Coordinates of C-alpha atoms in Angstrom, one line a residue:
Chain Y
M235 CA 0.0 -0.1 0.0
N236 CA 1.7 3.5 -1.3
E237 CA 1.3 6.6 1.1
R238 CA -1.8 7.9 -1.0
V239 CA -4.0 4.7 -0.8
R240 CA -2.9 5.1 3.2
E241 CA -4.3 8.1 3.2
A242 CA -7.6 7.6 1.4
A243 CA -7.9 4.7 3.9
A244 CA -8.0 6.8 6.7
A245 CA -10.3 9.5 5.1
V246 CA -13.2 7.0 3.9
Q247 CA -14.1 5.0 7.1
F248 CA -15.7 1.8 5.6
E249 CA -18.0 -0.5 7.6
A250 CA -20.6 -3.5 6.8
L251 CA -23.7 -2.9 5.7
A252 CA -24.9 -6.5 5.1
D253 CA -23.1 -9.9 4.0
D254 CA -22.9 -8.0 0.2
A255 CA -22.8 -4.8 1.1
W256 CA -19.9 -1.8 2.1
L257 CA -20.8 1.3 3.5
L258 CA -17.8 3.9 2.5
R259 CA -18.5 7.1 5.2
L260 CA -16.6 10.1 3.9
G261 CA -17.9 12.4 6.5
E262 CA -20.8 12.9 8.8
R263 CA -22.2 16.4 8.0
I264 CA -24.5 17.4 4.6
D265 CA -22.0 19.4 3.2
D266 CA -21.8 19.8 -0.5
A267 CA -18.0 19.5 -1.7
L268 CA -18.3 15.9 1.2
N269 CA -21.6 14.8 -1.3
A270 CA -19.5 16.0 -4.4
R271 CA -17.0 13.4 -3.2
V272 CA -19.5 10.9 -3.1
H273 CA -20.6 11.5 -6.6
A274 CA -17.2 11.6 -7.8
L275 CA -16.6 7.9 -6.2
A276 CA -19.5 6.5 -7.3
A277 CA -19.0 7.9 -10.8
R278 CA -15.6 6.3 -10.7
V279 CA -16.1 2.9 -9.6
R280 CA -19.3 2.5 -11.8
A281 CA -17.7 3.6 -14.3
Q282 CA -15.3 0.4 -13.7
A283 CA -18.4 -1.9 -13.7
P284 CA -17.0 -4.8 -12.1
L285 CA -18.7 -7.8 -12.5
W286 CA -19.5 -8.4 -8.8
L287 CA -21.3 -5.0 -8.3
R288 CA -24.8 -4.9 -7.8
D289 CA -25.7 -1.5 -6.7
L290 CA -24.0 1.7 -5.7
V291 CA -26.0 4.2 -3.5
P292 CA -24.7 7.5 -2.5
A293 CA -26.0 9.8 0.2
Y294 CA -25.2 12.5 1.9
A295 CA -21.7 11.5 2.6
S296 CA -21.4 8.0 2.3
L297 CA -21.6 5.6 -0.8
A298 CA -23.3 2.1 -0.6
V299 CA -21.5 -0.7 -2.7
F300 CA -23.7 -3.9 -2.7
F301 CA -21.8 -7.1 -4.0
D302 CA -22.6 -10.4 -5.6
A303 CA -21.5 -12.4 -2.1
Q304 CA -21.3 -15.7 -4.5
A305 CA -19.0 -14.2 -6.8
I306 CA -16.6 -12.1 -4.2
Q307 CA -15.6 -11.5 -1.0
A308 CA -16.0 -8.7 1.5
E309 CA -12.3 -8.2 2.0
A310 CA -11.6 -8.7 -2.0
V311 CA -14.2 -6.0 -2.6
R312 CA -13.0 -3.6 0.5
A313 CA -9.3 -3.9 -1.6
W314 CA -10.6 -3.2 -5.0
L315 CA -12.4 -0.1 -3.5
L316 CA -9.2 1.0 -1.5
R317 CA -7.5 1.8 -5.1
Y318 CA -10.7 4.3 -6.1
C319 CA -10.7 6.1 -3.2
E320 CA -7.6 7.1 -3.5
V321 CA -7.8 10.5 -5.8
I322 CA -11.3 11.3 -5.1
E323 CA -10.5 15.1 -3.8
D324 CA -8.8 15.7 -6.8
D325 CA -11.8 14.2 -8.9
A326 CA -14.5 15.7 -7.1
A327 CA -13.5 19.3 -8.3
A328 CA -13.0 18.0 -11.9
E329 CA -16.7 15.7 -11.5
S330 CA -18.7 18.5 -10.6
G331 CA -17.8 21.0 -13.5
A332 CA -17.8 18.7 -15.7
G333 CA -20.2 15.4 -16.9
A334 CA -23.1 16.1 -14.4
R335 CA -26.5 17.1 -16.3
T336 CA -28.6 19.8 -15.1
V337 CA -32.8 18.8 -15.2
E338 CA -35.2 21.6 -15.4
I339 CA -37.8 21.1 -13.3
P340 CA -41.4 23.6 -13.7
V341 CA -43.1 24.6 -10.8
A342 CA -46.5 25.8 -10.1
Y343 CA -46.1 27.3 -6.5
G344 CA -48.7 27.9 -4.3
G345 CA -52.5 28.3 -3.9
E346 CA -54.1 24.5 -4.3
F347 CA -50.6 23.7 -5.9
G348 CA -48.6 24.8 -3.2
P349 CA -51.1 25.1 0.7
D350 CA -47.9 26.1 3.0
L351 CA -46.8 28.8 0.8
D352 CA -48.5 31.7 2.3
A353 CA -47.6 30.5 5.7
A354 CA -44.2 29.8 4.4
A355 CA -43.3 33.1 3.6
A356 CA -45.2 34.2 6.7
Q357 CA -42.9 32.4 8.4
L358 CA -39.9 33.2 7.0
Q359 CA -40.8 37.3 6.7
L360 CA -41.4 37.5 3.1
T361 CA -44.1 38.0 0.6
P362 CA -44.9 34.9 -1.2
A363 CA -43.7 36.2 -4.3
L364 CA -40.0 36.8 -2.8
L365 CA -40.0 33.6 -1.7
I366 CA -41.0 32.2 -5.1
Q367 CA -38.5 34.2 -6.7
R368 CA -35.3 32.4 -4.0
H369 CA -36.6 29.5 -4.0
S370 CA -37.0 29.2 -7.8
G371 CA -33.6 30.8 -8.4
G372 CA -31.8 28.3 -6.8
D373 CA -29.0 26.3 -7.6
Y374 CA -30.0 22.7 -6.9
R375 CA -28.2 19.4 -6.4
V376 CA -29.6 15.8 -5.9
A377 CA -27.9 14.8 -3.1
M378 CA -29.1 11.3 -2.7
I379 CA -32.5 9.9 -4.1
G380 CA -34.4 8.0 -1.5
F381 CA -37.2 7.3 0.9
A382 CA -39.8 6.1 -1.8
P383 CA -38.7 5.5 -5.5
G384 CA -37.5 8.4 -7.1
F385 CA -37.8 10.7 -4.8
P386 CA -34.6 13.5 -4.9
Y387 CA -32.9 15.1 -2.0
L388 CA -32.4 18.4 -3.1
S389 CA -29.2 20.3 -1.7
G390 CA -28.7 23.9 -2.4
L391 CA -31.0 25.7 -0.8
E392 CA -30.5 29.1 0.7
P393 CA -29.9 28.7 4.5
A394 CA -32.4 31.7 5.4
L395 CA -35.2 29.5 3.8
A396 CA -35.0 26.4 5.9
L397 CA -38.2 25.3 7.6
P398 CA -39.1 23.2 10.2
R399 CA -40.9 19.6 8.9
L400 CA -44.8 19.6 9.9
A401 CA -45.4 18.8 13.9
T402 CA -47.8 16.6 12.5
P403 CA -47.6 14.7 9.2
R404 CA -50.2 15.4 6.4
T405 CA -51.8 11.6 5.6
Q406 CA -51.7 12.7 1.8
V407 CA -49.3 14.7 -0.4
A408 CA -49.8 15.0 -4.1
A409 CA -47.2 13.6 -6.5
G410 CA -45.2 16.2 -7.7
S411 CA -45.2 18.6 -4.5
V412 CA -42.0 20.5 -4.4
A413 CA -41.5 20.9 -0.5
I414 CA -38.8 22.2 2.3
G415 CA -38.1 20.0 5.0
G416 CA -35.4 21.2 7.5
A417 CA -32.2 22.7 5.1
Q418 CA -33.3 20.6 2.6
T419 CA -36.1 20.5 -0.5
G420 CA -37.6 17.4 -2.3
I421 CA -40.2 16.7 -4.7
Y422 CA -42.6 13.8 -4.2
P423 CA -42.9 11.4 -6.7
R424 CA -45.9 9.5 -5.7
P425 CA -49.5 10.3 -3.2
G426 CA -48.7 9.8 0.7
P427 CA -48.3 10.5 4.3
G428 CA -45.4 13.8 4.4
G429 CA -44.3 16.0 6.7
W430 CA -42.3 19.0 4.7
R431 CA -43.9 22.2 3.5
L432 CA -45.3 22.3 0.5
L433 CA -44.9 25.2 -1.7
G434 CA -45.7 24.2 -5.4
R435 CA -46.0 21.2 -7.9
T436 CA -44.6 19.9 -11.1
P437 CA -46.4 18.5 -13.9
L438 CA -43.7 16.3 -14.4
R439 CA -43.8 12.6 -13.2
L440 CA -40.5 12.2 -11.7
F441 CA -41.0 8.3 -11.4
D442 CA -43.1 5.9 -13.2
A443 CA -41.2 1.8 -13.0
A444 CA -43.1 1.7 -17.2
R445 CA -40.2 4.0 -18.5
A446 CA -36.8 3.3 -20.0
A447 CA -35.4 6.0 -17.7
P448 CA -37.8 4.8 -14.7
S449 CA -36.5 8.3 -12.5
L450 CA -36.4 12.1 -14.2
L451 CA -33.5 12.6 -11.8
Q452 CA -30.3 10.9 -10.7
P453 CA -28.3 11.2 -8.0
G454 CA -25.9 14.2 -8.8
D455 CA -28.1 15.5 -11.5
H456 CA -27.9 19.8 -10.8
V457 CA -31.5 20.7 -11.0
R458 CA -33.0 24.5 -11.6
L459 CA -36.5 24.9 -11.1
R460 CA -38.7 26.9 -13.2
A461 CA -41.8 28.7 -11.5
I462 CA -45.2 28.4 -14.0
G463 CA -48.8 29.3 -13.9
A464 CA -51.5 27.2 -13.3
D465 CA -52.5 27.1 -17.6
E466 CA -48.4 25.8 -18.1
F467 CA -49.1 23.1 -15.3
H468 CA -52.0 22.1 -16.6
A469 CA -50.7 21.7 -20.1
L470 CA -47.2 19.8 -19.2
A471 CA -49.3 17.3 -17.0
A472 CA -51.8 16.4 -20.1
D473 CA -48.2 16.0 -22.5
A474 CA -47.1 13.8 -19.6
D475 CA -49.8 11.7 -19.2
T476 CA -50.0 11.3 -23.2
A477 CA -46.3 10.2 -23.2
S478 CA -47.2 7.9 -19.9
A479 CA -50.1 6.1 -22.4
D480 CA -47.6 6.3 -25.3
G481 CA -45.3 3.3 -23.3
P482 CA -41.5 2.9 -22.5
R483 CA -39.7 6.4 -23.7
N484 CA -36.7 7.7 -22.9
A485 CA -36.7 10.2 -20.3
D486 CA -32.8 11.4 -20.5
A487 CA -33.2 14.4 -22.2
P488 CA -35.7 16.4 -20.0
R489 CA -37.1 19.4 -21.3
Chain D
M69 CA -47.5 -38.1 -21.5
T70 CA -46.9 -35.9 -24.0
P71 CA -45.6 -32.6 -23.5
Q72 CA -47.4 -29.9 -25.0
P73 CA -47.0 -26.4 -23.5
R74 CA -50.1 -25.0 -22.4
R75 CA -49.9 -21.0 -23.6
D76 CA -52.8 -19.3 -22.6
A77 CA -53.5 -20.4 -19.0
W78 CA -54.4 -18.4 -15.9
I79 CA -55.1 -19.0 -12.5
E80 CA -58.2 -16.8 -11.1
V81 CA -58.3 -15.4 -7.4
L82 CA -61.2 -16.2 -5.5
A83 CA -60.2 -15.1 -1.9
P84 CA -57.2 -13.1 -2.1
G85 CA -56.3 -14.1 2.2
A86 CA -54.6 -11.8 4.7
L87 CA -51.7 -10.6 1.9
S88 CA -51.3 -12.6 -0.6
C89 CA -48.3 -10.9 -3.6
V90 CA -46.5 -11.9 -6.6
Q91 CA -42.5 -12.1 -6.2
D92 CA -40.0 -13.8 -7.6
L93 CA -36.0 -13.2 -6.2
G94 CA -36.2 -9.7 -6.7
R95 CA -34.5 -6.7 -9.0
D96 CA -30.8 -5.8 -8.4
G97 CA -29.5 -2.1 -10.4
W98 CA -31.9 0.5 -8.9
R99 CA -31.1 1.2 -5.2
H100 CA -29.6 4.5 -6.7
L101 CA -32.9 5.7 -7.7
G102 CA -34.6 4.2 -4.5
V103 CA -35.8 0.7 -5.3
G104 CA -35.2 -1.6 -3.0
R105 CA -34.2 -5.1 -3.7
G106 CA -38.0 -6.7 -3.0
G107 CA -38.8 -10.1 -4.1
A108 CA -39.6 -13.0 -1.5
L109 CA -38.3 -12.5 2.2
D110 CA -37.5 -16.3 1.8
P111 CA -35.3 -17.1 -1.2
R112 CA -34.4 -20.3 -0.8
C113 CA -38.6 -21.3 -0.2
A114 CA -38.7 -19.4 -3.9
I115 CA -36.4 -21.4 -5.5
L116 CA -37.0 -24.7 -4.0
A117 CA -41.0 -24.8 -4.9
N118 CA -40.2 -23.6 -8.2
A119 CA -37.7 -26.5 -8.3
L120 CA -40.3 -29.1 -7.2
V121 CA -42.8 -27.8 -10.4
G122 CA -40.0 -28.0 -13.0
N123 CA -39.8 -24.2 -13.1
R124 CA -36.4 -21.9 -13.2
A125 CA -35.0 -20.5 -9.5
D126 CA -36.4 -16.7 -10.5
A127 CA -39.9 -17.7 -11.4
A128 CA -42.4 -15.8 -10.1
V129 CA -44.4 -17.6 -7.3
L130 CA -47.0 -16.4 -4.4
E131 CA -45.6 -15.0 -1.3
L132 CA -48.5 -15.6 1.3
T133 CA -49.1 -14.0 4.6
L134 CA -50.9 -14.9 7.8
H135 CA -53.7 -16.3 6.0
G136 CA -53.7 -18.2 2.4
P137 CA -55.7 -17.6 -0.9
T138 CA -58.9 -19.2 -2.3
L139 CA -57.7 -19.6 -6.0
R140 CA -59.8 -21.1 -9.1
L141 CA -57.4 -23.2 -11.6
H142 CA -59.2 -23.3 -14.7
A143 CA -56.8 -26.5 -16.2
P144 CA -54.7 -29.0 -14.3
A145 CA -51.5 -28.1 -13.1
R146 CA -48.3 -29.3 -11.1
V147 CA -48.1 -27.0 -8.4
A148 CA -46.2 -26.5 -4.7
L149 CA -46.3 -24.9 -1.4
L150 CA -43.4 -24.6 1.2
G151 CA -43.3 -22.3 4.0
A152 CA -44.9 -22.2 7.4
T153 CA -47.1 -25.2 8.2
C154 CA -50.9 -24.3 6.9
Q155 CA -53.6 -26.1 5.6
M156 CA -54.4 -26.7 1.8
R157 CA -57.5 -28.3 0.6
F158 CA -58.6 -29.1 -3.2
D159 CA -62.0 -29.2 -3.7
G160 CA -62.6 -30.3 -0.1
Q161 CA -59.4 -32.4 0.2
P162 CA -56.7 -31.5 2.6
L163 CA -53.3 -31.9 0.7
P164 CA -49.9 -32.2 1.3
A165 CA -46.9 -29.3 1.4
A166 CA -43.6 -29.3 0.6
R167 CA -44.1 -32.2 -2.2
P168 CA -45.0 -31.7 -6.4
L169 CA -48.4 -31.8 -6.8
D170 CA -50.4 -32.3 -9.7
L171 CA -54.1 -30.9 -9.6
P172 CA -56.7 -30.8 -11.7
A173 CA -59.0 -28.0 -12.7
G174 CA -61.0 -27.1 -9.3
T175 CA -60.2 -24.6 -6.1
L176 CA -57.3 -24.5 -4.3
A177 CA -58.4 -22.8 -0.6
I178 CA -54.5 -22.4 1.5
G179 CA -55.7 -21.5 5.4
G180 CA -54.3 -19.8 8.3
M181 CA -50.5 -20.0 8.8
R182 CA -49.2 -21.8 11.8
A183 CA -45.5 -22.0 13.0
G184 CA -44.5 -19.0 11.0
V185 CA -46.3 -16.5 9.1
R186 CA -45.3 -17.5 5.2
A187 CA -45.9 -19.5 2.5
W188 CA -44.8 -20.1 -0.9
L189 CA -46.8 -21.4 -3.8
A190 CA -45.2 -22.1 -7.3
V191 CA -47.1 -23.1 -10.2
A192 CA -45.4 -25.3 -13.0
G193 CA -44.8 -22.5 -16.0
G194 CA -44.6 -19.6 -13.3
F195 CA -46.5 -16.3 -12.7
T196 CA -46.5 -14.5 -16.3
V197 CA -47.3 -10.7 -15.1
E198 CA -45.2 -8.4 -16.5
A199 CA -41.8 -7.2 -15.3
A200 CA -40.8 -3.7 -14.0
L201 CA -37.6 -2.8 -13.6
G202 CA -36.4 -6.4 -14.4
S203 CA -38.1 -8.1 -12.4
R204 CA -41.9 -9.5 -11.8
A205 CA -41.3 -8.7 -7.8
T206 CA -44.1 -6.7 -6.9
D207 CA -43.4 -3.4 -4.9
L208 CA -45.9 -2.6 -2.6
R209 CA -44.5 0.6 -1.3
G210 CA -43.6 1.7 -4.8
G211 CA -46.5 0.5 -6.6
F212 CA -45.2 -1.4 -9.6
G213 CA -44.0 -4.9 -10.8
G214 CA -46.5 -8.1 -9.6
L215 CA -50.5 -7.8 -10.4
H216 CA -50.3 -3.9 -11.3
G217 CA -47.9 -3.6 -8.4
R218 CA -50.4 -4.2 -5.4
A219 CA -51.5 -7.4 -3.1
L220 CA -54.3 -9.9 -4.8
R221 CA -57.6 -9.0 -4.8
A222 CA -60.6 -11.2 -5.1
G223 CA -61.8 -10.9 -9.1
D224 CA -58.0 -11.0 -10.2
R225 CA -56.4 -13.4 -13.1
L226 CA -52.6 -14.6 -12.6
P227 CA -51.3 -15.2 -16.1
L228 CA -49.2 -18.6 -16.3
G229 CA -46.3 -19.4 -18.4
P230 CA -46.3 -22.2 -20.4
Q231 CA -46.0 -25.8 -18.7
R232 CA -46.2 -29.4 -19.7
A233 CA -50.2 -30.6 -20.2
L234 CA -51.5 -33.0 -17.9
A235 CA -54.3 -35.5 -18.0
L236 CA -55.8 -36.1 -14.9
D237 CA -59.0 -36.3 -13.0
A238 CA -58.4 -36.3 -9.5
P239 CA -55.4 -34.1 -7.5
R240 CA -52.2 -36.2 -7.2
A241 CA -49.3 -36.4 -4.6
S242 CA -45.4 -37.4 -5.0
G243 CA -44.8 -39.5 -2.4
W244 CA -41.8 -37.9 -1.1
W245 CA -41.3 -34.8 -0.2
I246 CA -38.3 -32.1 1.2
D247 CA -38.0 -31.1 5.0
P248 CA -39.6 -27.7 5.2
D249 CA -37.5 -26.4 7.8
F250 CA -34.5 -27.4 5.8
G251 CA -31.9 -26.8 8.7
L252 CA -31.9 -24.3 10.5
D253 CA -32.8 -24.5 13.9
P254 CA -36.1 -22.3 14.7
H255 CA -34.8 -22.3 18.6
A256 CA -31.4 -20.6 17.7
P257 CA -30.9 -16.9 18.4
I258 CA -30.9 -14.6 15.0
R259 CA -27.3 -14.0 14.5
Y260 CA -26.4 -10.2 14.1
R261 CA -23.1 -8.7 13.3
P262 CA -23.2 -5.4 15.7
T263 CA -21.9 -1.8 14.2
E264 CA -18.2 -1.1 14.6
S265 CA -18.9 2.6 15.9
A266 CA -18.2 3.2 19.0
A267 CA -21.2 5.6 19.8
L268 CA -23.4 2.7 19.0
A269 CA -21.5 -0.5 20.7
E270 CA -23.5 -0.1 24.2
A271 CA -26.3 -0.5 22.4
A272 CA -25.5 -2.9 20.0
A273 CA -24.5 -5.4 22.6
R274 CA -27.8 -4.8 24.7
F275 CA -29.5 -5.4 21.9
G276 CA -28.2 -8.9 22.2
D277 CA -28.7 -9.3 25.7
S278 CA -32.6 -9.6 26.0
G279 CA -35.8 -11.0 24.1
W280 CA -37.8 -8.8 22.1
R281 CA -41.4 -9.0 21.5
V282 CA -42.6 -9.4 17.3
D283 CA -44.7 -6.3 17.3
P284 CA -48.0 -7.0 14.7
A285 CA -47.1 -3.5 12.1
S286 CA -44.4 -6.0 11.2
D287 CA -44.6 -5.7 7.3
R288 CA -42.5 -6.7 4.3
Q289 CA -40.5 -3.3 4.8
G290 CA -39.8 -4.1 8.5
L291 CA -39.6 -6.3 12.1
R292 CA -40.9 -4.2 14.1
L293 CA -39.5 -5.2 17.6
G294 CA -41.2 -4.7 21.5
G295 CA -39.8 -5.2 24.9
D296 CA -37.2 -2.6 27.3
A297 CA -36.5 -0.1 25.3
L298 CA -32.8 1.0 24.3
E299 CA -33.0 4.5 25.8
G300 CA -30.2 7.4 25.6
V301 CA -29.0 6.4 22.1
L302 CA -30.7 9.3 19.4
A303 CA -27.7 11.9 20.5
A304 CA -25.1 9.6 19.9
A305 CA -26.1 9.0 16.2
S306 CA -25.1 12.3 13.8
G307 CA -28.6 11.8 12.0
V308 CA -27.8 11.9 8.1
S309 CA -29.4 9.8 6.4
E310 CA -27.1 7.3 5.2
P311 CA -27.9 3.9 2.8
V312 CA -29.6 0.6 4.8
A313 CA -30.2 -3.3 3.4
P314 CA -32.3 -5.8 4.5
G315 CA -31.1 -6.8 8.0
T316 CA -30.5 -3.4 8.7
I317 CA -31.6 -3.0 12.4
Q318 CA -32.7 0.2 13.0
L319 CA -33.0 2.3 16.6
P320 CA -35.6 5.1 16.6
A321 CA -36.0 7.9 18.8
D322 CA -38.7 5.2 21.0
G323 CA -35.5 2.9 21.3
R324 CA -37.5 0.4 20.2
P325 CA -35.7 -1.6 17.1
I326 CA -36.3 -2.3 13.7
V327 CA -35.0 -5.2 11.4
L328 CA -35.5 -4.0 7.8
L329 CA -36.9 -6.7 5.8
A330 CA -36.7 -7.6 1.9
D331 CA -39.0 -4.5 1.4
A332 CA -36.7 -1.9 2.9
Q333 CA -36.0 1.6 1.9
T334 CA -32.6 2.8 0.4
V335 CA -32.0 5.2 2.2
G336 CA -32.4 5.8 6.4
G337 CA -31.6 8.5 8.9
Y338 CA -31.8 6.5 12.3
P339 CA -29.0 4.9 14.4
R340 CA -27.6 1.8 12.8
L341 CA -27.0 -1.3 15.5
G342 CA -26.0 -3.5 12.6
H343 CA -27.1 -5.8 10.8
V344 CA -28.5 -9.6 11.0
I345 CA -26.7 -12.1 9.2
A346 CA -28.1 -13.2 5.8
A347 CA -28.4 -17.1 6.4
D348 CA -30.9 -16.0 9.1
L349 CA -32.8 -12.9 7.6
P350 CA -35.0 -16.1 6.3
R351 CA -36.2 -17.1 9.8
L352 CA -37.1 -13.5 10.3
A353 CA -39.4 -14.0 7.7
Q354 CA -41.5 -16.7 10.1
A355 CA -41.5 -14.2 13.3
Q356 CA -45.1 -14.7 14.7
P357 CA -46.8 -11.1 16.1
N358 CA -46.3 -11.5 20.1
T359 CA -43.7 -14.2 19.8
K360 CA -40.4 -13.6 21.4
L361 CA -37.4 -13.5 18.9
Y362 CA -33.7 -14.0 20.3
F363 CA -31.0 -11.9 18.7
R364 CA -27.2 -13.0 19.4
A365 CA -23.8 -10.9 18.0
C366 CA -21.6 -12.5 15.5
D367 CA -18.3 -12.4 14.0
E368 CA -17.9 -12.0 10.0
N369 CA -16.2 -15.3 9.8
E370 CA -19.5 -16.9 11.3
A371 CA -21.4 -14.9 9.0
R372 CA -19.9 -16.2 6.4
A373 CA -19.6 -19.7 7.3
A374 CA -23.5 -19.6 8.0
R375 CA -24.0 -18.2 4.8
A376 CA -21.8 -20.9 2.9
A377 CA -23.5 -23.7 4.8
A378 CA -26.8 -22.1 3.9
A379 CA -26.1 -21.7 -0.1
A380 CA -24.5 -25.6 0.3
E381 CA -27.7 -26.7 1.9
L382 CA -29.8 -25.2 -0.8
A383 CA -27.7 -26.8 -3.6
R384 CA -27.8 -29.9 -1.9
L385 CA -31.8 -29.7 -1.9
R386 CA -32.5 -28.5 -5.2
W387 CA -30.1 -31.5 -6.8
A388 CA -32.0 -34.1 -4.8
I389 CA -35.5 -32.3 -6.2
V390 CA -33.9 -32.3 -9.8
D391 CA -32.8 -36.0 -8.9
R392 CA -36.2 -37.1 -7.9
L393 CA -38.4 -35.3 -10.8
G394 CA -35.7 -36.9 -13.0
G395 CA -36.7 -40.1 -11.8
S396 CA -40.5 -39.9 -11.8

C-alpha cells in the first residue's frame, strides 16, 4: 500500500452494511463539497463496472456498494475499493464541473399546488412572490434519492429558507409536490404521507417504473426550478399523461 | 404423457387471503433511484418451490402471509407450497405441502399459517405478470411490479407461463417431500453483526442481551420489535441519512428496534445497531406476531460460514429435487 492509498484508507471509513454490502463513509455532515466527493467516487466505481457490482447508493456523506457475495469475498471488494478512494479529492472538483446533467423542473407555486406557501412566506418574513423567486432561483443538486422510488433530496437550498417539518405530517401529499424539509428541498414522486412544507407542484412524473429511464433525476444531477402558472401546469400535465400512455420512452433528456 | 405446452393458462383469485403478492428473487441495479431489492422474504423457499414444479429458480411465485388465498384452476397444473405449516385443500380434500402436486381444474384453498407467518406457492410455468425494472416482484411501497403493483384481490387473474399439459381427474401428490425447515434450527437466536461505531457499541450489545416481542405492525419492509426500549442512544448519532439494506437494525427515537426486510427503503436516518446476517434473514420472515425473538452477536467469520452452509444446503436440496423429478 503506498502513501496515498494509506491516506485514502484513513479518510474513508468502511463498515459492513450487510453480508453483501460495504458502507463507505466520507464524513458525517450535510455538506455540498462532501456530497460532490461521494458522487465522484460513485462515478469512478460505476465507470469500472466490475462484474460483482450489484448496486451503488450514493447518499449525503456516504456510499453503499452492494456486491455479489457468491462471486467475491467482502475483503477483496474492500481492497478493490480502496484503490478508487485514492484520488477522489482531485476528482470531485473535476466531476462537479463536467459530466453532471442539469435538469429543469417546472413548478407551479402556491394555491392548490402549494398549500403551505403563504404560511411559509409569513414565517420567513417574506412575501409569497419573493419566496417563489428565491426558491425557484436556487442552484440545486440531487444529493441522494431515497425514502421512496425517485424521491430526490436536493441540496443547495438557501439557508435562510430552511423551515422545520410539520409537527403532524399530512396523511396525503399530492404527487409532484415540491417541498422544504429542514435545510433541504425535495419532490414527492407519488401521493402519500409527508411532513415537509408544500410550496408548489411539478406536472412532470418523477418516477415511472414502465419508462426506459424510470427516474426523472439521477443522483448527482444539477436541478433548476422554473416557476410556471396554472395554465402551463395543466398543459404539461396533459403531455406527461400522453407520454406515459405511449409506453416506455427515454426520459434522459427532459425539457 | 406428451409434453404439450399450454400458453393461455391463468389462475383466478376467488379470495385473496390476508396479504398475497407475486414475488421472485427481486431486482438489482435500481437502489440508487430509491428502488429496493424486494423479492421473496425467504428466497430459499421460492427457489425450492420452483424446483418442485420444474421452474427456473427466478420464476415468479405467490408469497402468502398469515392466511392463504382461494384460487380457481381452470386447467390442470402442477403446484407446490413451501414455508409455514398451513392447511391446503383442493375441492375440499386435504393436500400435503413441500412436494409436487398435480391438480386437475378445481379450487385450491389455503388456510391460516401455523408455526410461521408465510408460505410460497409455485405453479409450473410461473406467474408471467409483466416484469418491471427487470423483476416480477411486487414493490408494494412503490406500487409497481407483480400484478398491478399491489397485493392480490378477489377477481384477479394471474397469467401462467408455458407448462407441460397434464391429463388427470383427481389430485396426485408425490410420495416424497422435502423437510420444510431444511436445516435451520427455529429456536436458535438470530445472529447479527454489531456496528463498529464506538458511539453505538453499548446499545448494539444490549440489543442481544434481551428478548424482543414481534410487533403485529411488522411487514415486508421491517420487523418491528417491542420490549425494554434502548434509550439514550439518539444523541450519539449524526442523523444524516445513510444507505440501509435488508438486515439493517435501525433504532428510532422510541428505542424500539426495527430490522429491515426485503422491502427495505434504500436510505434511512435512524442510528444503525448492525445487521442480521444473510443466513438468518429467512427466519425473520416467519416471526409470528407477539412471540419472543432472541438475537446473538457474531463476527464476520461466523456470518460467512453460515452463509456458505446455507448455500450448500440449498444446492443439495435442489439437486435432490431435480434427481427425483427426473426419475418420476
